[in-house]
């Protein structure tokens, strides 16, 4: 799986990444911490979890939501330091945003991830 992952870029290249409305179907974008063993794979976080938000195409809000999520992740706006990455998946009928955390065992951490300061 790791060998199939596309080239990694740093946040300095974010301005050059296509916006969600410019991406074709079946594209995934990931923004994860640059740490050893920190990748969008369930095996990397055996105690972790993932919040998934499904967005209908009609809503036309994915671009703004993705941008806000990226800025929250790189600006460390999540109250929990447990957030290790975010992802966006473009699909034909609905798109998905997800927030990954390293340890899902603490209830307060698990439910606070949805709160961004």
Short mmCIF file of N, CA and C in Angstrom, two decimals:
data_model
loop_
_atom_site.label_atom_id
_atom_site.label_comp_id
_atom_site.label_asym_id
_atom_site.label_seq_id
_atom_site.Cartn_x
_atom_site.Cartn_y
_atom_site.Cartn_z
N UNK A 1 0.83 -1.19 0.00
CA UNK A 1 0.00 0.00 0.00
C UNK A 1 0.87 1.25 0.00
N UNK A 2 1.89 1.27 0.84
CA UNK A 2 2.74 2.45 0.96
C UNK A 2 3.41 2.80 -0.37
N UNK A 3 3.76 1.79 -1.15
CA UNK A 3 4.41 2.05 -2.44
C UNK A 3 3.43 2.64 -3.45
N UNK A 4 2.14 2.43 -3.25
CA UNK A 4 1.14 2.97 -4.15
C UNK A 4 0.76 4.41 -3.80
N UNK A 5 1.18 4.87 -2.63
CA UNK A 5 0.86 6.23 -2.22
C UNK A 5 1.55 7.21 -3.16
N UNK A 6 0.84 8.25 -3.57
CA UNK A 6 1.46 9.23 -4.46
C UNK A 6 2.52 10.05 -3.74
N UNK A 7 3.21 10.83 -4.50
CA UNK A 7 4.28 11.68 -3.97
C UNK A 7 3.76 12.58 -2.85
N UNK A 8 4.55 12.70 -1.83
CA UNK A 8 4.19 13.56 -0.71
C UNK A 8 4.68 14.98 -0.98
N UNK A 9 3.87 15.95 -0.59
CA UNK A 9 4.27 17.35 -0.69
C UNK A 9 4.05 17.99 0.67
N UNK A 10 4.67 19.14 0.89
CA UNK A 10 4.47 19.81 2.16
C UNK A 10 3.39 20.88 2.01
N UNK A 11 2.99 21.48 3.13
CA UNK A 11 1.89 22.44 3.10
C UNK A 11 2.23 23.69 2.30
N UNK A 12 3.49 23.94 2.04
CA UNK A 12 3.88 25.08 1.21
C UNK A 12 3.39 24.96 -0.22
N UNK A 13 3.04 23.76 -0.63
CA UNK A 13 2.54 23.52 -1.98
C UNK A 13 1.01 23.54 -2.06
N UNK A 14 0.34 23.79 -0.96
CA UNK A 14 -1.12 23.73 -0.92
C UNK A 14 -1.76 24.64 -1.97
N UNK A 15 -1.20 25.80 -2.18
CA UNK A 15 -1.76 26.76 -3.13
C UNK A 15 -1.82 26.19 -4.55
N UNK A 16 -0.96 25.22 -4.85
CA UNK A 16 -0.91 24.64 -6.19
C UNK A 16 -1.79 23.40 -6.35
N UNK A 17 -2.38 22.93 -5.27
CA UNK A 17 -3.24 21.75 -5.33
C UNK A 17 -4.60 22.17 -5.89
N UNK A 18 -5.14 21.38 -6.80
CA UNK A 18 -6.45 21.68 -7.38
C UNK A 18 -7.52 21.70 -6.30
N UNK A 19 -8.49 22.55 -6.50
CA UNK A 19 -9.63 22.63 -5.60
C UNK A 19 -10.55 21.44 -5.85
N UNK A 20 -11.38 21.08 -4.87
CA UNK A 20 -12.26 19.92 -5.04
C UNK A 20 -13.10 19.97 -6.31
N UNK A 21 -13.59 21.13 -6.69
CA UNK A 21 -14.43 21.24 -7.89
C UNK A 21 -13.65 20.97 -9.17
N UNK A 22 -12.32 21.02 -9.11
CA UNK A 22 -11.47 20.79 -10.28
C UNK A 22 -10.97 19.35 -10.37
N UNK A 23 -11.27 18.55 -9.38
CA UNK A 23 -10.77 17.17 -9.34
C UNK A 23 -11.75 16.21 -10.00
N UNK A 24 -11.21 15.19 -10.60
CA UNK A 24 -12.06 14.17 -11.21
C UNK A 24 -12.55 13.19 -10.14
N UNK A 25 -13.48 12.35 -10.52
CA UNK A 25 -14.05 11.37 -9.60
C UNK A 25 -13.01 10.33 -9.19
N UNK A 26 -13.18 9.77 -8.03
CA UNK A 26 -12.32 8.73 -7.46
C UNK A 26 -10.91 9.21 -7.14
N UNK A 27 -10.82 10.45 -6.70
CA UNK A 27 -9.55 11.03 -6.26
C UNK A 27 -9.59 11.17 -4.74
N UNK A 28 -8.48 10.82 -4.10
CA UNK A 28 -8.34 10.99 -2.65
C UNK A 28 -7.19 11.95 -2.39
N UNK A 29 -7.39 12.89 -1.48
CA UNK A 29 -6.32 13.77 -1.02
C UNK A 29 -6.14 13.56 0.47
N UNK A 30 -4.89 13.49 0.90
CA UNK A 30 -4.58 13.27 2.31
C UNK A 30 -3.63 14.35 2.79
N UNK A 31 -3.83 14.79 4.03
CA UNK A 31 -2.90 15.70 4.69
C UNK A 31 -2.64 15.11 6.07
N UNK A 32 -1.44 14.53 6.24
CA UNK A 32 -1.08 13.87 7.49
C UNK A 32 0.20 14.47 8.05
N UNK A 33 0.36 14.35 9.35
CA UNK A 33 1.59 14.82 10.00
C UNK A 33 2.80 14.12 9.39
N UNK A 34 3.89 14.83 9.33
CA UNK A 34 5.13 14.26 8.80
C UNK A 34 5.88 13.61 9.96
N UNK A 35 5.44 12.41 10.31
CA UNK A 35 6.03 11.65 11.40
C UNK A 35 6.21 10.21 10.93
N UNK A 36 7.15 9.50 11.52
CA UNK A 36 7.29 8.08 11.17
C UNK A 36 5.99 7.32 11.44
N UNK A 37 5.67 6.41 10.57
CA UNK A 37 4.48 5.56 10.69
C UNK A 37 3.17 6.35 10.74
N UNK A 38 3.16 7.53 10.17
CA UNK A 38 1.96 8.36 10.15
C UNK A 38 1.48 8.45 8.71
N UNK A 39 0.56 7.57 8.36
CA UNK A 39 0.04 7.50 6.99
C UNK A 39 -1.43 7.11 7.05
N UNK A 40 -2.18 7.41 6.00
CA UNK A 40 -3.61 7.08 6.00
C UNK A 40 -3.87 5.58 5.82
N UNK A 41 -3.45 4.82 6.82
CA UNK A 41 -3.64 3.37 6.82
C UNK A 41 -4.13 2.98 8.21
N UNK A 42 -5.15 2.16 8.28
CA UNK A 42 -5.67 1.74 9.58
C UNK A 42 -4.60 1.07 10.43
N UNK A 43 -3.68 0.37 9.78
CA UNK A 43 -2.63 -0.34 10.51
C UNK A 43 -1.70 0.62 11.25
N UNK A 44 -1.58 1.85 10.78
CA UNK A 44 -0.69 2.82 11.42
C UNK A 44 -1.24 3.29 12.76
N UNK A 45 -2.54 3.17 12.96
CA UNK A 45 -3.18 3.64 14.20
C UNK A 45 -4.12 2.56 14.74
N UNK A 46 -3.56 1.48 15.28
CA UNK A 46 -4.42 0.38 15.74
C UNK A 46 -5.40 0.79 16.84
N UNK A 47 -5.08 1.81 17.61
CA UNK A 47 -5.98 2.30 18.65
C UNK A 47 -6.76 3.52 18.19
N UNK A 48 -6.54 3.93 16.95
CA UNK A 48 -7.11 5.17 16.44
C UNK A 48 -8.51 5.04 15.88
N UNK A 49 -8.97 6.15 15.35
CA UNK A 49 -10.30 6.19 14.77
C UNK A 49 -10.37 7.22 13.67
N UNK A 50 -11.53 7.32 13.07
CA UNK A 50 -11.71 8.22 11.94
C UNK A 50 -13.14 8.73 11.92
N UNK A 51 -13.30 10.05 11.94
CA UNK A 51 -14.60 10.67 11.76
C UNK A 51 -14.81 10.83 10.27
N UNK A 52 -15.95 10.42 9.75
CA UNK A 52 -16.23 10.55 8.32
C UNK A 52 -17.51 11.35 8.13
N UNK A 53 -17.41 12.37 7.29
CA UNK A 53 -18.56 13.21 6.96
C UNK A 53 -18.86 13.03 5.48
N UNK A 54 -20.06 12.54 5.16
CA UNK A 54 -20.46 12.36 3.77
C UNK A 54 -21.25 13.59 3.33
N UNK A 55 -20.91 14.09 2.14
CA UNK A 55 -21.49 15.33 1.64
C UNK A 55 -22.12 15.07 0.28
N UNK A 56 -23.40 15.34 0.15
CA UNK A 56 -24.08 15.16 -1.13
C UNK A 56 -23.58 16.20 -2.13
N UNK A 57 -23.48 15.81 -3.38
CA UNK A 57 -22.99 16.70 -4.43
C UNK A 57 -23.83 17.97 -4.53
N UNK A 58 -25.13 17.86 -4.30
CA UNK A 58 -26.02 19.02 -4.42
C UNK A 58 -25.65 20.14 -3.45
N UNK A 59 -25.05 19.78 -2.34
CA UNK A 59 -24.76 20.76 -1.30
C UNK A 59 -23.77 21.83 -1.77
N UNK A 60 -22.84 21.47 -2.64
CA UNK A 60 -21.88 22.41 -3.21
C UNK A 60 -21.09 23.17 -2.13
N UNK A 61 -20.71 22.48 -1.08
CA UNK A 61 -19.99 23.10 0.03
C UNK A 61 -18.62 22.47 0.27
N UNK A 62 -18.28 21.47 -0.51
CA UNK A 62 -17.05 20.71 -0.26
C UNK A 62 -15.80 21.59 -0.27
N UNK A 63 -15.69 22.49 -1.23
CA UNK A 63 -14.50 23.34 -1.33
C UNK A 63 -14.23 24.13 -0.07
N UNK A 64 -15.25 24.79 0.44
CA UNK A 64 -15.11 25.60 1.66
C UNK A 64 -14.83 24.71 2.87
N UNK A 65 -15.53 23.59 2.96
CA UNK A 65 -15.32 22.70 4.10
C UNK A 65 -13.91 22.12 4.09
N UNK A 66 -13.41 21.72 2.91
CA UNK A 66 -12.06 21.17 2.81
C UNK A 66 -11.03 22.24 3.18
N UNK A 67 -11.20 23.44 2.67
CA UNK A 67 -10.26 24.52 2.98
C UNK A 67 -10.24 24.79 4.48
N UNK A 68 -11.40 24.87 5.11
CA UNK A 68 -11.46 25.10 6.56
C UNK A 68 -10.79 23.96 7.33
N UNK A 69 -10.99 22.74 6.88
CA UNK A 69 -10.39 21.58 7.53
C UNK A 69 -8.86 21.60 7.38
N UNK A 70 -8.37 21.94 6.19
CA UNK A 70 -6.92 22.04 5.96
C UNK A 70 -6.32 23.10 6.87
N UNK A 71 -6.95 24.28 6.90
CA UNK A 71 -6.41 25.36 7.74
C UNK A 71 -6.46 24.99 9.22
N UNK A 72 -7.50 24.29 9.64
CA UNK A 72 -7.58 23.85 11.04
C UNK A 72 -6.47 22.85 11.35
N UNK A 73 -6.19 21.97 10.41
CA UNK A 73 -5.15 20.95 10.63
C UNK A 73 -3.76 21.57 10.66
N UNK A 74 -3.44 22.43 9.70
CA UNK A 74 -2.08 22.98 9.68
C UNK A 74 -1.91 24.09 10.71
N UNK A 75 -3.01 24.74 11.10
CA UNK A 75 -2.93 25.78 12.11
C UNK A 75 -3.11 25.25 13.51
N UNK A 76 -3.21 23.93 13.64
CA UNK A 76 -3.38 23.27 14.93
C UNK A 76 -4.57 23.83 15.70
N UNK A 77 -5.69 24.06 14.99
CA UNK A 77 -6.89 24.60 15.61
C UNK A 77 -7.72 23.53 16.31
N UNK A 78 -7.42 22.26 16.06
CA UNK A 78 -8.13 21.20 16.78
C UNK A 78 -7.68 21.23 18.23
N UNK A 79 -8.63 21.15 19.13
CA UNK A 79 -8.29 21.17 20.55
C UNK A 79 -7.51 19.94 20.97
N UNK A 80 -7.65 18.87 20.23
CA UNK A 80 -6.98 17.62 20.55
C UNK A 80 -5.71 17.47 19.73
N UNK A 81 -4.60 17.20 20.40
CA UNK A 81 -3.34 16.98 19.69
C UNK A 81 -3.32 15.60 19.06
N UNK A 82 -4.36 14.84 19.31
CA UNK A 82 -4.48 13.47 18.83
C UNK A 82 -4.79 13.38 17.33
N UNK A 83 -5.20 14.50 16.71
CA UNK A 83 -5.52 14.49 15.28
C UNK A 83 -4.23 14.34 14.49
N UNK A 84 -4.17 13.30 13.67
CA UNK A 84 -2.95 13.01 12.92
C UNK A 84 -3.09 13.28 11.42
N UNK A 85 -4.31 13.44 10.95
CA UNK A 85 -4.47 13.70 9.53
C UNK A 85 -5.91 13.92 9.13
N UNK A 86 -6.06 14.42 7.90
CA UNK A 86 -7.38 14.63 7.31
C UNK A 86 -7.37 14.07 5.90
N UNK A 87 -8.55 13.81 5.37
CA UNK A 87 -8.63 13.27 4.02
C UNK A 87 -9.90 13.76 3.34
N UNK A 88 -9.84 13.79 2.01
CA UNK A 88 -11.00 14.11 1.19
C UNK A 88 -11.08 13.07 0.09
N UNK A 89 -12.27 12.56 -0.14
CA UNK A 89 -12.50 11.57 -1.20
C UNK A 89 -13.59 12.09 -2.13
N UNK A 90 -13.27 12.20 -3.42
CA UNK A 90 -14.22 12.65 -4.43
C UNK A 90 -14.87 11.41 -5.05
N UNK A 91 -16.18 11.33 -4.99
CA UNK A 91 -16.91 10.21 -5.55
C UNK A 91 -18.04 10.72 -6.44
N UNK A 92 -18.71 9.83 -7.13
CA UNK A 92 -19.72 10.25 -8.11
C UNK A 92 -20.99 10.83 -7.47
N UNK A 93 -21.51 10.23 -6.42
CA UNK A 93 -22.76 10.69 -5.83
C UNK A 93 -22.58 11.55 -4.59
N UNK A 94 -21.53 11.27 -3.84
CA UNK A 94 -21.26 12.05 -2.63
C UNK A 94 -19.76 12.06 -2.38
N UNK A 95 -19.32 13.10 -1.72
CA UNK A 95 -17.91 13.22 -1.37
C UNK A 95 -17.77 12.97 0.12
N UNK A 96 -16.53 12.76 0.57
CA UNK A 96 -16.31 12.48 1.98
C UNK A 96 -15.12 13.27 2.51
N UNK A 97 -15.27 13.77 3.71
CA UNK A 97 -14.17 14.37 4.46
C UNK A 97 -13.97 13.49 5.69
N UNK A 98 -12.72 13.31 6.09
CA UNK A 98 -12.47 12.52 7.29
C UNK A 98 -11.36 13.13 8.12
N UNK A 99 -11.47 12.93 9.41
CA UNK A 99 -10.47 13.38 10.38
C UNK A 99 -9.99 12.14 11.12
N UNK A 100 -8.68 11.91 11.08
CA UNK A 100 -8.08 10.72 11.69
C UNK A 100 -7.43 11.09 13.02
N UNK A 101 -7.64 10.23 14.02
CA UNK A 101 -6.95 10.43 15.30
C UNK A 101 -6.17 9.18 15.68
N UNK A 102 -5.12 9.37 16.45
CA UNK A 102 -4.19 8.28 16.77
C UNK A 102 -4.71 7.35 17.85
N UNK A 103 -5.49 7.88 18.81
CA UNK A 103 -5.96 7.06 19.92
C UNK A 103 -7.44 7.34 20.16
N UNK A 104 -8.25 6.35 19.95
CA UNK A 104 -9.69 6.49 20.04
C UNK A 104 -10.26 5.95 21.36
N UNK A 105 -9.39 5.66 22.32
CA UNK A 105 -9.84 5.01 23.55
C UNK A 105 -10.43 5.99 24.56
N UNK A 106 -10.07 7.26 24.49
CA UNK A 106 -10.55 8.25 25.44
C UNK A 106 -11.81 8.93 24.90
N UNK A 107 -12.93 8.79 25.61
CA UNK A 107 -14.20 9.37 25.14
C UNK A 107 -14.11 10.87 24.93
N UNK A 108 -13.48 11.59 25.86
CA UNK A 108 -13.42 13.05 25.73
C UNK A 108 -12.65 13.46 24.47
N UNK A 109 -11.59 12.75 24.16
CA UNK A 109 -10.84 13.03 22.93
C UNK A 109 -11.67 12.69 21.71
N UNK A 110 -12.27 11.54 21.74
CA UNK A 110 -13.03 11.06 20.58
C UNK A 110 -14.15 12.03 20.20
N UNK A 111 -14.87 12.55 21.18
CA UNK A 111 -16.00 13.41 20.88
C UNK A 111 -15.61 14.88 20.73
N UNK A 112 -14.45 15.26 21.21
CA UNK A 112 -14.01 16.66 21.08
C UNK A 112 -13.42 16.95 19.71
N UNK A 113 -13.09 15.94 18.94
CA UNK A 113 -12.48 16.16 17.63
C UNK A 113 -13.40 16.98 16.73
N UNK A 114 -14.68 16.83 16.89
CA UNK A 114 -15.62 17.60 16.08
C UNK A 114 -15.65 19.08 16.41
N UNK A 115 -14.97 19.50 17.46
CA UNK A 115 -14.94 20.91 17.86
C UNK A 115 -13.64 21.55 17.43
N UNK A 116 -13.74 22.59 16.63
CA UNK A 116 -12.56 23.33 16.17
C UNK A 116 -12.63 24.72 16.77
N UNK A 117 -11.53 25.16 17.37
CA UNK A 117 -11.52 26.50 17.99
C UNK A 117 -11.20 27.57 16.98
#
